[in-house]
Amino acid sequence: MVKKLLDNGAVVYDNWIVIGDDKELDNYQDIPPGRVLVSLKHWGEFKHQLVDRGTDKLGLIINSDESPRLVASDLHYFSVIAINFPVFTDGRGYSHARELREQFNFEGEIRAIGDVLIDQLFAMRRVGINSFILRNQDDTDEARPYLSTFSNPYQGAQDDPRPLLHR
Amino acid sequence: MYLYNEYDKQLLQERVAQFQDQTTRFLDGRLSESEFLPLRLQNGLYIQRLAPMLRINIPYGMLSTTQLRRLADISDRFDKGYGHISTRQNIQLNWPKLEDVPAILGELAEVEMHAIQASGSCIRNITSDQFAGVATDEIEDPRPYCELIRQWSTFHPEFSFLPRKFKIAVNGAASDRAAVQFHDIGIELIKHEGQVACRIFVGGGLGRTPMVGEEIHPALPPQHLLTYLEAILRVYNLHGRRDNKYKARIKILVKATGLESFKRQVEHEWENYLKDGPSTLTDEDITWAKSFFGAPNYETQHDPSVVQQIESQRAAHRAFDLWLQRNVKEHKHANYAIVNLSLKPTGVAPGDVTSAQMRAIADIADKYSFGEVRTTHEQNMVLADVQRSNLFTLWQSLKELGLATPNIGYITDLISCPGGDYCSLANAKSIPVATAIQQRFDDIDYLHDIGDVDLNISGCMNACGHHHIGHIGILGVDKKGEEFFQICLGGDSGKDAKVAKILGPSFKAEEIPEVIEQILNQYVATRIEGERFIETVNRTGTDPFKEAVYGKKAA
Ligand code: SF4
């Protein structure tokens, strides 16, 4: 099972099954039972069967070149949105997280997956991502301090919408 | 000047600790080269041809003498005893050791300095008018706005990894001394219906595809500045190209999308989600930011004998007279003057300043200019508040230090990138060409007759020497492994922002001074009384200049 870091620093095991774009699916039966994170493409294809699992067992993967706007009206089906960072220098996911929280009021879990490194955790947490699957799983137990690199950042964000000037 | 409070200080300490940790992990092999690269870049650290290069931010060009002395100490202890003022008002050290960099950052943090976001794909140091607060043509002091933008952009979590670097400049005077239309975002402070407003340009820039920025907002009330910037940055972050670094700047996005459609996207974000949100600036915020940039304690008593005294000093010392004409600018307070220190004496790499000069400048600034110094994007330094009665004594000290070359704005006050002597991307060595030009045109009467000419040199098409916006631009090109230089003409960084046009086939380095002289001769031959070089170029077009350089058939 993979280790997952939470935004409060706790480490838990995660049992969601990831069904990304790279998984070929011929029919719905190819998706295993249980909690699944599906890509936008698979969601489009199997939406009607997938919804029967219920929100608790359903999560969506958003790649960096896909906009949350594409699924704005479907967000209530998911308890998890996984933002995929194909490489850590692709910063679109940061804006996607804010869009999800601020524009679509998504209140569930937003997790970072893909090329997730400890040096980016602080910024990721600030834009509203609240769980992290680190690429290097061995870093997970030591990652906690990297969630709070700076004590009083200047600008407002998801953790505190007020800029330092107004705090 | 902006003074750090406990939060700013804590943030810097945390940054030093963060970079120390990252460097240690890199040196231990726990962080790979490719993972460390963007992290060190966001800390101003390049690996150059010969050694690492550390770029240290000087926010909007303002330095205290304490900071300048610390820079002198750092360049002695960790480098070769000099620094280089860049075209973005920053200072660069060319020879630090990677393992020393955390210690250097620690030393800098003690004097409220840093290298945060000095390079990398993020929002860079905010630049501005070097005469802010003292210029006679000022509409609004840009520095408080620069500081508010600096704070907002520092470690902005959403914009940690933009498609490419992002440069913002603010100007608040009738003349544009910050080249705002050549920035990713340029902000011009104007008066609109009696109130200060921000005219916002987007998509300007130099580099391989030079473009003049386009107006995206004619008069934005300042309280919306940060939320509006956030909207622009978000659209850029989401839609800027990431597949090709040469097409990744916002200028390409604006061009490809079209200004109107780009603007609609920005306004959609802004109106629906950001406008009037918690980052909206209050009057108190702006007043607070302004409180750091009040006028120093000027001597207001007017002494009429000073004018007399200066006149007789001028009459007695021609060099002083020349220096006054060229390097000293009018100050908004009648008892004061703005003094430009030329870092362009012949034979010194443009913008280089030694540690001894830094210390001496700090002493002089303490004595004569309220303990503050500024850096300029023309790679010079400025003492902004010198009492007129001190000008002569000051000039004598500056002369001894080699900082009184009376060439501000002349062709020898040229801008040059470090070029092939330092930079691994270079096609050609720009500094020897700069020196050859300075040597050719060392006659002060000739320079005086020619007047204002902006000459800019870049060693390759990355255009760090801003050759596209020089009245005369020189670009190093590679022709089958040999160094050549292309000349372009008619660029302008001011309010009539324009990109220079290529004149014709390129030249060898040794031919350049001659070619420049032919261009200047053409100007002298066709200028109308009182016309500046760039005005003649604009009036006649470049064809007559082409003919002067290449002969009849070329034109
Ligand atoms: S213009 Fe080219 S040669 Fe000059 S500093 Fe920039 S990258 Fe280097």
XYZ file of C-alpha atoms and ligand atoms in Angstrom:
730
model
C 0.000 0.000 0.000
C 1.186 3.501 -0.606
C 1.975 5.967 2.117
C 0.102 9.180 2.034
C 0.994 12.371 3.820
C -1.832 14.504 5.129
C -1.711 18.251 5.411
C -1.588 17.973 9.201
C 1.614 15.958 8.916
C 0.114 12.568 9.670
C 1.093 9.629 7.491
C -1.565 7.061 6.587
C -1.802 4.127 4.224
C -3.915 4.663 1.177
C -5.870 2.003 -0.660
C -7.273 3.878 -3.612
C -6.671 2.192 -6.929
C -5.411 4.481 -9.634
C -6.905 3.979 -13.093
C -5.037 6.518 -15.172
C -5.102 7.247 -18.878
C -2.338 4.725 -19.353
C -4.702 1.874 -18.317
C -6.528 0.422 -21.286
C -10.109 -0.430 -20.411
C -12.244 -2.460 -22.752
C -15.299 -2.405 -20.580
C -16.438 -1.394 -17.134
C -15.622 -4.827 -15.723
C -11.935 -4.023 -16.205
C -12.216 -1.554 -13.336
C -11.657 -3.427 -10.078
C -14.139 -3.093 -7.266
C -13.362 -0.789 -4.361
C -12.156 2.765 -4.226
C -10.938 4.009 -7.541
C -9.392 7.159 -8.885
C -10.222 7.400 -12.558
C -8.905 9.691 -15.226
C -11.136 12.167 -16.979
C -11.123 10.016 -20.083
C -12.357 6.922 -18.220
C -14.864 9.020 -16.356
C -16.334 10.220 -19.626
C -16.624 6.653 -20.822
C -17.959 4.881 -17.746
C -19.629 7.642 -15.789
C -23.023 5.928 -15.610
C -21.654 2.726 -14.133
C -19.100 4.446 -11.925
C -21.616 6.615 -10.106
C -23.231 3.491 -8.664
C -20.184 3.012 -6.443
C -21.079 6.124 -4.512
C -19.019 9.174 -3.733
C -17.011 7.397 -1.021
C -15.485 5.091 -3.527
C -15.018 7.487 -6.361
C -12.194 9.862 -7.149
C -11.096 11.741 -10.261
C -7.645 12.383 -11.663
C -7.023 15.731 -13.289
C -3.920 15.977 -15.432
C -2.072 19.233 -15.753
C -3.411 19.872 -19.247
C -7.012 19.267 -18.212
C -9.133 21.917 -16.620
C -11.381 21.245 -13.625
C -13.922 23.309 -15.520
C -14.492 20.314 -17.767
C -16.060 18.462 -14.853
C -17.406 21.338 -12.798
C -20.920 19.927 -12.745
C -19.723 16.428 -11.834
C -17.595 17.280 -8.845
C -20.232 16.195 -6.329
C -19.729 12.592 -7.456
C -16.219 12.505 -6.046
C -14.772 12.430 -2.585
C -11.217 12.820 -3.918
C -9.718 14.825 -6.733
C -6.153 13.831 -7.538
C -4.120 16.505 -9.267
C -1.436 14.896 -11.322
C 1.902 16.674 -11.621
C 3.587 15.029 -14.627
C 6.819 16.849 -13.721
C 7.206 18.978 -10.652
C 8.040 22.044 -12.742
C 4.614 21.956 -14.378
C 2.830 24.445 -12.144
C -0.659 24.282 -13.607
C -1.852 22.006 -10.832
C -1.468 24.829 -8.320
C -4.007 26.912 -10.191
C -6.262 23.881 -10.612
C -6.305 23.330 -6.866
C -7.310 26.904 -6.233
C -9.983 26.716 -8.902
C -11.409 23.593 -7.294
C -11.523 25.175 -3.856
C -12.412 28.745 -4.685
C -14.442 28.549 -7.864
C -16.160 25.187 -7.536
C -16.178 24.981 -3.744
C -14.904 21.444 -3.743
C -14.613 20.428 -0.100
C -13.356 16.888 -0.412
C -9.810 15.635 -0.485
C -7.503 17.152 -3.049
C -4.401 15.091 -3.371
C -1.203 15.653 -5.253
C 0.041 12.698 -7.259
C 2.794 12.224 -9.803
C 6.112 14.037 -9.488
C 5.460 15.199 -5.941
C 8.641 16.165 -4.074
C 9.090 17.446 -0.549
C 10.312 20.864 -1.679
C 6.946 21.637 -3.215
C 4.770 20.533 -0.327
C 4.530 23.936 1.278
C 3.174 25.651 -1.820
C 0.897 22.711 -2.572
C -0.604 22.825 0.879
C -1.177 26.552 0.572
C -3.240 26.263 -2.614
C -5.620 23.811 -0.974
C -4.102 20.408 -1.615
C -4.581 18.364 1.542
C -2.953 15.047 0.847
C 0.202 14.024 -0.917
C 1.497 10.828 -2.433
C 5.215 11.471 -2.646
C 7.000 10.130 -5.674
C 9.780 8.988 -3.448
C 7.775 7.035 -0.880
C 10.776 6.815 1.443
C 10.591 10.568 2.011
C 7.066 10.371 3.386
C 7.925 9.837 7.039
C 10.405 12.732 7.054
C 8.220 15.088 5.059
C 6.250 16.713 7.827
C 8.501 19.795 8.373
C 8.289 20.623 4.674
C 4.609 21.414 5.048
C 5.446 24.481 7.093
C 8.646 25.890 5.611
C 7.540 29.472 6.161
C 5.590 30.593 9.198
C 4.039 33.772 7.868
C 3.842 33.939 4.098
C 2.969 37.305 2.618
C 0.043 36.568 0.400
C -3.336 35.110 1.138
C -4.081 31.602 -0.124
C -6.305 28.655 0.783
C -4.813 28.165 4.248
C -5.549 31.783 5.088
C -7.140 33.995 2.464
C -5.922 37.136 4.186
C -2.589 38.569 3.105
C -0.097 39.153 5.933
C -1.050 42.824 5.842
C -4.570 41.969 6.983
C -3.825 39.176 9.431
C 13.453 52.707 2.160
C 11.413 49.676 3.096
C 12.385 48.430 6.552
C 11.992 44.815 7.439
C 9.728 43.903 10.314
C 9.941 40.689 12.331
C 7.886 38.807 9.730
C 10.120 39.779 6.835
C 13.170 38.819 8.879
C 11.738 35.492 9.913
C 10.833 34.723 6.320
C 14.395 35.359 5.188
C 15.813 33.181 7.944
C 13.457 30.423 6.957
C 14.574 30.833 3.360
C 18.216 30.526 4.303
C 17.451 27.358 6.278
C 15.464 25.981 3.361
C 18.246 26.547 0.872
C 20.865 25.210 3.263
C 18.840 22.021 3.532
C 18.377 21.779 -0.236
C 22.067 22.329 -0.908
C 23.047 19.727 1.691
C 20.667 17.205 0.179
C 22.080 17.951 -3.258
C 25.690 17.612 -2.139
C 24.802 14.352 -0.339
C 23.222 13.018 -3.497
C 19.730 12.894 -2.052
C 18.491 15.537 -4.463
C 19.228 14.938 -8.129
C 20.799 17.508 -10.424
C 17.515 18.039 -12.261
C 15.564 18.392 -9.026
C 18.047 20.835 -7.552
C 18.297 22.963 -10.694
C 14.973 24.833 -10.457
C 15.446 25.212 -6.709
C 18.839 26.833 -7.003
C 17.658 28.987 -9.894
C 14.821 30.296 -7.756
C 17.588 31.270 -5.403
C 19.483 33.205 -8.012
C 22.145 30.582 -8.560
C 23.289 29.783 -12.089
C 26.108 27.551 -13.178
C 28.000 29.601 -15.737
C 30.843 28.883 -18.102
C 33.522 29.300 -15.456
C 31.802 29.070 -12.106
C 28.436 29.518 -10.468
C 26.908 32.964 -10.721
C 24.813 34.297 -7.878
C 22.285 37.005 -8.625
C 21.280 39.034 -5.609
C 18.098 41.063 -5.701
C 18.088 44.774 -5.218
C 14.349 45.420 -5.061
C 13.567 48.305 -7.418
C 17.216 49.316 -7.182
C 17.217 50.652 -3.609
C 20.234 49.921 -1.421
C 21.209 51.150 2.010
C 24.857 51.820 2.703
C 24.821 48.974 5.245
C 23.733 46.652 2.471
C 26.315 48.000 0.058
C 29.095 47.467 2.610
C 27.904 43.946 3.183
C 27.986 43.317 -0.577
C 31.557 44.589 -0.596
C 32.491 42.215 2.244
C 30.783 39.273 0.568
C 32.499 39.925 -2.740
C 35.849 40.013 -0.933
C 35.261 36.950 1.192
C 33.494 34.707 -1.279
C 34.314 36.160 -4.673
C 36.986 38.125 -6.498
C 36.373 41.511 -4.943
C 33.882 42.917 -7.364
C 30.249 42.701 -8.380
C 28.320 43.341 -11.548
C 25.207 45.529 -11.755
C 22.749 43.864 -14.114
C 20.211 45.382 -16.470
C 17.523 44.470 -13.962
C 19.071 46.560 -11.194
C 20.415 43.484 -9.430
C 23.973 42.689 -8.477
C 25.716 39.529 -9.635
C 28.685 37.709 -8.220
C 30.531 35.743 -10.856
C 32.710 33.425 -8.799
C 31.059 32.082 -5.662
C 31.390 28.430 -4.700
C 28.208 26.399 -4.523
C 28.951 25.225 -1.005
C 29.430 28.843 0.127
C 26.105 30.022 -1.203
C 24.037 29.183 1.892
C 26.555 31.134 3.988
C 26.358 34.058 1.568
C 22.585 34.010 1.800
C 22.911 34.024 5.578
C 25.163 37.080 5.419
C 22.711 38.781 3.079
C 19.730 37.982 5.260
C 21.361 39.856 8.144
C 21.105 43.040 6.087
C 17.642 42.269 4.704
C 18.850 41.059 1.320
C 18.270 37.847 -0.575
C 18.257 36.099 -3.924
C 14.669 34.890 -3.771
C 13.262 34.373 -7.250
C 16.278 36.100 -8.781
C 16.015 33.614 -11.604
C 13.946 30.606 -12.601
C 10.413 30.378 -13.941
C 8.818 32.653 -11.401
C 8.081 36.301 -10.739
C 11.419 38.095 -10.668
C 12.692 41.172 -8.901
C 10.425 44.159 -9.494
C 12.221 46.975 -11.294
C 11.481 50.660 -11.400
C 12.618 54.191 -12.117
C 16.006 54.905 -10.545
C 14.872 58.494 -9.932
C 11.711 57.462 -8.073
C 10.706 59.952 -5.405
C 13.092 62.664 -6.614
C 12.349 63.118 -10.319
C 10.923 66.436 -11.422
C 8.520 64.740 -13.812
C 7.103 62.312 -11.262
C 3.391 61.636 -11.152
C 3.449 59.117 -8.330
C 6.297 57.431 -6.497
C 6.343 53.860 -7.858
C 8.273 52.312 -4.953
C 5.374 51.695 -2.551
C 3.611 49.769 -5.325
C 6.803 47.884 -6.120
C 7.098 46.861 -2.496
C 3.485 45.688 -2.330
C 4.045 43.652 -5.484
C 7.325 42.303 -4.105
C 5.586 40.985 -1.023
C 2.658 39.569 -2.952
C 4.908 37.782 -5.430
C 7.418 36.395 -2.901
C 6.790 32.640 -2.646
C 3.376 33.035 -4.213
C 2.244 29.414 -3.911
C 0.125 29.364 -7.054
C 2.869 30.768 -9.235
C 5.764 28.629 -8.011
C 6.392 27.105 -11.419
C 5.271 29.338 -14.237
C 5.882 28.383 -17.854
C 8.821 30.803 -17.896
C 10.365 33.761 -16.069
C 8.124 36.714 -15.390
C 9.251 40.314 -15.115
C 7.288 43.235 -13.763
C 8.293 46.903 -13.862
C 6.590 49.995 -12.462
C 7.110 53.582 -13.597
C 5.401 56.690 -12.271
C 6.764 59.625 -14.228
C 6.270 61.449 -17.520
C 9.397 59.770 -18.915
C 9.509 56.031 -18.799
C 12.799 55.136 -17.144
C 11.780 51.561 -16.389
C 11.017 50.364 -19.945
C 7.602 49.152 -18.788
C 6.467 48.231 -22.275
C 9.251 45.695 -22.499
C 8.157 43.692 -19.492
C 5.808 40.758 -19.107
C 3.706 43.175 -17.128
C 4.462 46.876 -17.151
C 2.662 49.256 -14.839
C 2.551 52.949 -15.506
C 1.171 55.061 -12.693
C -0.971 57.848 -14.080
C -3.487 60.399 -12.897
C -6.974 59.475 -13.971
C -9.847 61.776 -13.065
C -7.661 63.273 -10.380
C -6.788 59.906 -8.816
C -3.736 57.711 -9.120
C -4.412 54.784 -11.414
C -2.425 51.944 -12.961
C -2.166 51.698 -16.696
C -1.250 48.110 -17.312
C 0.675 46.688 -20.229
C 1.045 43.011 -20.857
C 3.134 40.854 -23.149
C 6.153 43.015 -23.714
C 9.597 41.546 -23.679
C 12.958 41.158 -25.334
C 14.793 37.917 -25.945
C 14.391 36.077 -29.221
C 11.043 37.569 -30.074
C 11.060 41.196 -28.958
C 7.606 42.687 -28.497
C 6.160 45.916 -27.249
C 3.605 45.330 -24.484
C -0.053 46.069 -25.159
C -2.405 47.927 -22.879
C -4.694 45.531 -21.058
C -6.126 48.058 -18.636
C -6.173 51.814 -19.195
C -6.638 52.958 -15.593
C -6.999 50.378 -12.866
C -7.586 51.802 -9.394
C -4.565 50.835 -7.231
C -6.627 48.926 -4.665
C -7.234 46.294 -7.340
C -3.621 46.017 -8.409
C -2.741 42.719 -6.741
C -5.951 40.919 -7.577
C -5.665 42.025 -11.177
C -2.071 40.836 -11.378
C -3.194 37.553 -9.874
C -5.778 37.168 -12.632
C -3.204 37.806 -15.359
C -0.740 35.402 -13.777
C -3.366 32.690 -13.413
C -4.359 32.866 -17.060
C -0.687 32.749 -17.981
C 0.083 29.897 -15.589
C -2.749 27.815 -17.023
C -2.370 28.620 -20.689
C 1.212 29.699 -21.337
C 3.054 27.175 -23.471
C 5.143 24.622 -21.621
C 6.252 22.532 -24.572
C 8.826 24.947 -25.959
C 10.821 27.276 -23.752
C 11.283 29.759 -26.572
C 7.544 30.131 -26.881
C 6.727 30.075 -23.198
C 6.766 33.768 -22.297
C 3.462 35.555 -21.807
C 4.113 37.674 -24.894
C 3.680 34.599 -27.086
C 0.440 33.682 -25.310
C -0.951 37.197 -25.684
C -0.003 37.259 -29.337
C -1.441 33.814 -30.049
C -4.644 34.436 -28.104
C -5.059 37.991 -29.285
C -5.148 40.840 -26.790
C -8.931 41.114 -26.704
C -9.519 37.484 -26.026
C -6.668 37.329 -23.511
C -8.145 40.324 -21.765
C -11.559 38.668 -21.634
C -10.050 35.646 -19.917
C -8.260 37.827 -17.406
C -11.352 39.876 -16.687
C -13.419 36.730 -16.324
C -11.085 35.431 -13.613
C -10.859 38.791 -12.001
C -14.488 39.894 -12.010
C -15.856 36.538 -10.915
C -13.326 35.295 -8.414
C -10.690 37.775 -7.372
C -11.964 41.337 -7.528
C -12.773 42.803 -4.114
C -11.424 39.635 -2.485
C -9.216 39.591 0.618
C -6.118 40.668 -1.335
C -7.738 43.950 -2.306
C -5.541 46.753 -1.035
C -7.051 49.141 1.449
C -6.179 52.825 1.707
C -4.315 51.933 4.893
C -2.198 49.358 3.057
C -1.153 51.904 0.474
C -0.510 54.559 3.104
C 1.534 52.040 5.043
C 3.624 51.192 1.976
C 4.092 54.871 1.245
C 5.282 55.534 4.780
C 8.622 53.886 3.947
C 9.349 56.165 1.047
C 8.796 59.600 2.501
C 11.213 62.418 1.695
C 14.315 62.482 3.897
C 14.971 65.408 6.140
C 15.843 67.965 3.439
C 17.518 71.242 4.163
C 14.807 73.661 3.130
C 16.621 76.905 3.754
C 17.600 78.286 0.361
C 21.106 79.703 0.149
C 21.387 81.881 -2.973
C 25.184 81.960 -2.776
C 25.306 78.254 -3.730
C 24.302 78.999 -7.317
C 27.075 81.593 -7.554
C 29.576 79.256 -6.038
C 28.731 76.438 -8.454
C 28.960 78.794 -11.395
C 32.475 79.841 -10.455
C 33.523 76.212 -9.842
C 32.227 75.358 -13.276
C 34.123 78.177 -14.861
C 37.323 77.107 -13.153
C 37.032 73.357 -13.801
C 35.883 72.233 -17.191
C 35.720 68.598 -16.099
C 33.379 69.549 -13.281
C 31.254 71.476 -15.733
C 31.020 68.488 -18.072
C 30.148 66.213 -15.189
C 27.408 68.577 -14.028
C 25.926 68.704 -17.494
C 25.934 64.981 -18.008
C 25.819 63.147 -14.710
C 23.820 65.490 -12.513
C 20.056 65.684 -12.964
C 17.510 68.056 -11.611
C 15.883 67.108 -8.317
C 12.349 67.981 -7.341
C 13.735 69.873 -4.374
C 15.588 73.004 -5.500
C 18.412 72.593 -2.962
C 19.193 69.078 -4.120
C 20.462 67.258 -7.167
C 20.465 63.685 -8.445
C 23.977 62.405 -9.073
C 24.669 59.518 -11.425
C 27.806 57.482 -10.810
C 29.084 56.168 -14.099
C 30.174 52.542 -13.990
C 31.296 52.881 -17.600
C 34.805 54.281 -17.647
C 36.698 53.037 -20.685
C 38.141 49.582 -20.218
C 35.977 48.364 -17.353
C 33.265 45.811 -18.062
C 30.061 47.891 -18.030
C 28.379 47.683 -14.644
C 31.344 46.224 -12.754
C 32.048 47.742 -9.380
C 34.892 46.751 -7.064
C 34.547 46.135 -3.358
C 36.753 49.175 -2.665
C 34.434 51.302 -4.787
C 31.393 49.874 -3.018
C 32.795 50.839 0.376
C 33.793 54.268 -0.835
C 30.359 54.818 -2.393
C 28.784 53.770 0.899
C 30.893 56.313 2.793
C 30.026 59.019 0.283
C 26.329 58.179 0.390
C 26.367 58.362 4.177
C 27.962 61.743 3.996
C 26.057 63.263 1.095
C 22.922 61.298 0.284
C 21.095 60.142 3.425
C 22.742 56.727 3.442
C 21.019 55.444 0.312
C 22.283 54.343 -3.086
C 20.421 53.140 -6.137
C 21.274 50.874 -9.017
C 19.983 51.548 -12.513
C 18.971 49.292 -15.365
C 21.576 51.132 -17.433
C 24.086 49.489 -15.055
C 25.079 52.633 -13.212
C 24.515 53.850 -9.668
C 22.745 56.892 -8.337
C 22.957 59.133 -5.308
C 19.462 60.535 -5.294
C 19.607 63.305 -2.699
C 22.767 65.362 -2.870
C 22.687 68.905 -1.586
C 23.813 71.254 -4.350
C 26.341 72.930 -2.094
C 28.178 69.584 -1.836
C 28.394 68.869 -5.540
C 31.926 70.076 -6.054
C 33.419 68.173 -3.118
C 31.456 65.114 -4.108
C 32.704 65.334 -7.670
C 36.296 65.462 -6.436
C 35.815 62.298 -4.397
C 34.047 60.498 -7.225
C 36.757 61.459 -9.661
C 39.369 59.833 -7.464
C 37.307 56.666 -7.395
C 36.895 56.556 -11.162
C 33.147 57.077 -10.847
C 32.852 60.541 -12.390
C 33.232 59.748 -16.092
C 30.962 62.434 -17.556
C 29.230 60.134 -20.013
C 25.735 59.392 -18.702
C 23.483 58.927 -21.721
C 26.381 59.154 -24.193
C 27.265 56.348 -26.512
C 30.052 55.233 -24.152
C 27.505 54.770 -21.348
C 26.633 51.588 -23.129
C 24.774 48.596 -21.791
C 26.370 45.220 -22.289
C 25.650 41.705 -21.143
C 28.562 39.713 -19.672
C 28.881 37.866 -22.993
C 31.286 35.130 -23.952
C 33.831 35.969 -21.274
C 31.438 34.643 -18.643
C 28.293 33.290 -20.168
C 28.016 29.776 -21.523
C 25.198 30.657 -23.915
C 27.112 33.382 -25.722
C 27.815 33.485 -29.445
C 30.337 36.242 -29.008
C 32.284 38.270 -26.478
C 30.434 41.503 -25.889
C 32.747 43.199 -23.413
C 35.740 43.610 -25.756
C 33.402 45.248 -28.289
C 32.124 47.573 -25.571
C 35.679 48.517 -24.699
C 36.637 49.065 -28.347
C 33.701 51.443 -28.764
C 34.609 53.316 -25.609
C 38.182 53.628 -26.821
C 37.153 54.877 -30.241
C 34.858 57.558 -28.864
C 36.869 58.938 -26.003
C 36.864 62.550 -27.137
C 34.540 64.373 -24.805
C 33.759 67.205 -27.234
C 32.761 64.721 -29.888
C 30.566 62.835 -27.421
C 29.021 66.083 -26.335
C 28.251 66.998 -29.910
C 26.656 63.617 -30.584
C 24.579 63.780 -27.405
C 22.185 61.075 -26.207
C 22.639 57.672 -27.792
C 21.573 54.415 -26.179
C 23.892 51.672 -27.320
C 23.185 48.114 -26.169
C 25.180 44.946 -26.715
C 24.031 41.344 -26.283
C 26.302 38.364 -26.786
C 23.473 36.212 -28.159
C 19.805 36.367 -29.043
C 18.746 35.921 -25.426
C 19.201 39.670 -25.395
C 20.342 40.238 -21.812
C 22.014 43.427 -23.061
C 18.632 44.569 -24.425
C 20.063 45.256 -27.877
C 16.558 45.545 -29.362
C 15.801 48.680 -27.435
C 19.075 50.490 -27.961
C 19.028 53.358 -30.415
C 21.941 51.323 -31.706
C 21.866 47.633 -30.874
C 24.683 45.152 -31.329
C 24.056 41.426 -31.302
C 26.664 38.681 -31.232
C 25.976 36.005 -33.830
C 27.760 32.833 -34.749
C 28.759 32.320 -38.380
C 30.292 28.898 -38.875
C 31.995 29.036 -35.515
C 33.239 32.585 -35.946
C 32.095 35.555 -33.895
C 30.173 38.181 -35.816
C 28.060 41.145 -34.813
C 24.800 42.321 -36.231
C 23.810 45.968 -35.949
C 20.261 47.156 -35.463
C 18.938 50.661 -35.332
C 16.034 52.670 -33.986
C 15.032 50.872 -30.786
C 13.533 52.886 -27.960
C 12.864 51.895 -24.356
C 10.885 55.002 -23.456
C 7.257 55.975 -23.966
C 7.677 55.661 -27.733
C 8.678 52.066 -27.181
C 10.031 50.479 -30.314
C 12.042 47.464 -31.365
C 15.172 48.180 -33.389
C 15.504 47.056 -36.998
C 18.384 45.019 -38.324
C 20.573 47.163 -40.552
C 22.162 44.508 -42.746
C 24.816 41.800 -42.856
C 26.966 41.353 -39.773
C 30.519 42.466 -39.076
C 33.644 41.220 -37.411
C 34.353 42.570 -33.933
C 37.190 44.781 -35.116
C 34.960 46.452 -37.718
C 32.354 47.561 -35.211
C 33.858 50.885 -34.006
C 34.241 52.003 -37.621
C 30.667 51.056 -38.442
C 29.377 52.934 -35.410
C 31.334 55.955 -36.522
C 29.766 55.783 -39.990
C 26.354 55.696 -38.368
C 27.156 58.677 -36.184
C 28.573 60.580 -39.164
C 25.364 59.997 -41.037
C 23.467 61.440 -38.080
C 25.715 64.512 -37.937
C 25.300 65.051 -41.673
C 21.500 64.898 -41.703
C 20.375 66.080 -38.293
C 18.242 69.132 -38.024
C 19.255 71.653 -35.388
C 18.623 70.258 -31.904
C 17.542 66.834 -33.127
C 18.656 63.859 -31.019
C 20.146 60.813 -32.690
C 17.011 58.716 -32.296
C 14.850 61.541 -33.644
C 16.927 61.710 -36.806
C 16.695 57.940 -37.228
C 12.928 58.139 -36.796
C 12.606 61.001 -39.249
C 14.822 59.696 -42.031
C 14.268 56.010 -41.502
C 17.164 53.571 -41.489
C 17.864 53.520 -45.248
C 20.272 56.471 -45.270
C 22.158 54.795 -42.439
C 22.243 51.534 -44.325
C 23.699 53.340 -47.291
C 26.269 55.061 -45.106
C 27.403 51.688 -43.807
C 27.044 49.368 -46.794
C 27.277 51.772 -49.699
C 24.683 52.770 -52.272
C 23.460 49.475 -53.610
C 22.554 48.071 -50.222
C 19.997 50.743 -49.402
S 22.684 37.840 -24.029
Fe 23.422 35.770 -24.342
S 25.615 35.997 -24.046
Fe 24.727 37.759 -23.132
S 24.439 37.204 -20.995
Fe 22.518 36.795 -22.064
S 22.649 34.655 -22.576
Fe 24.731 35.313 -22.104
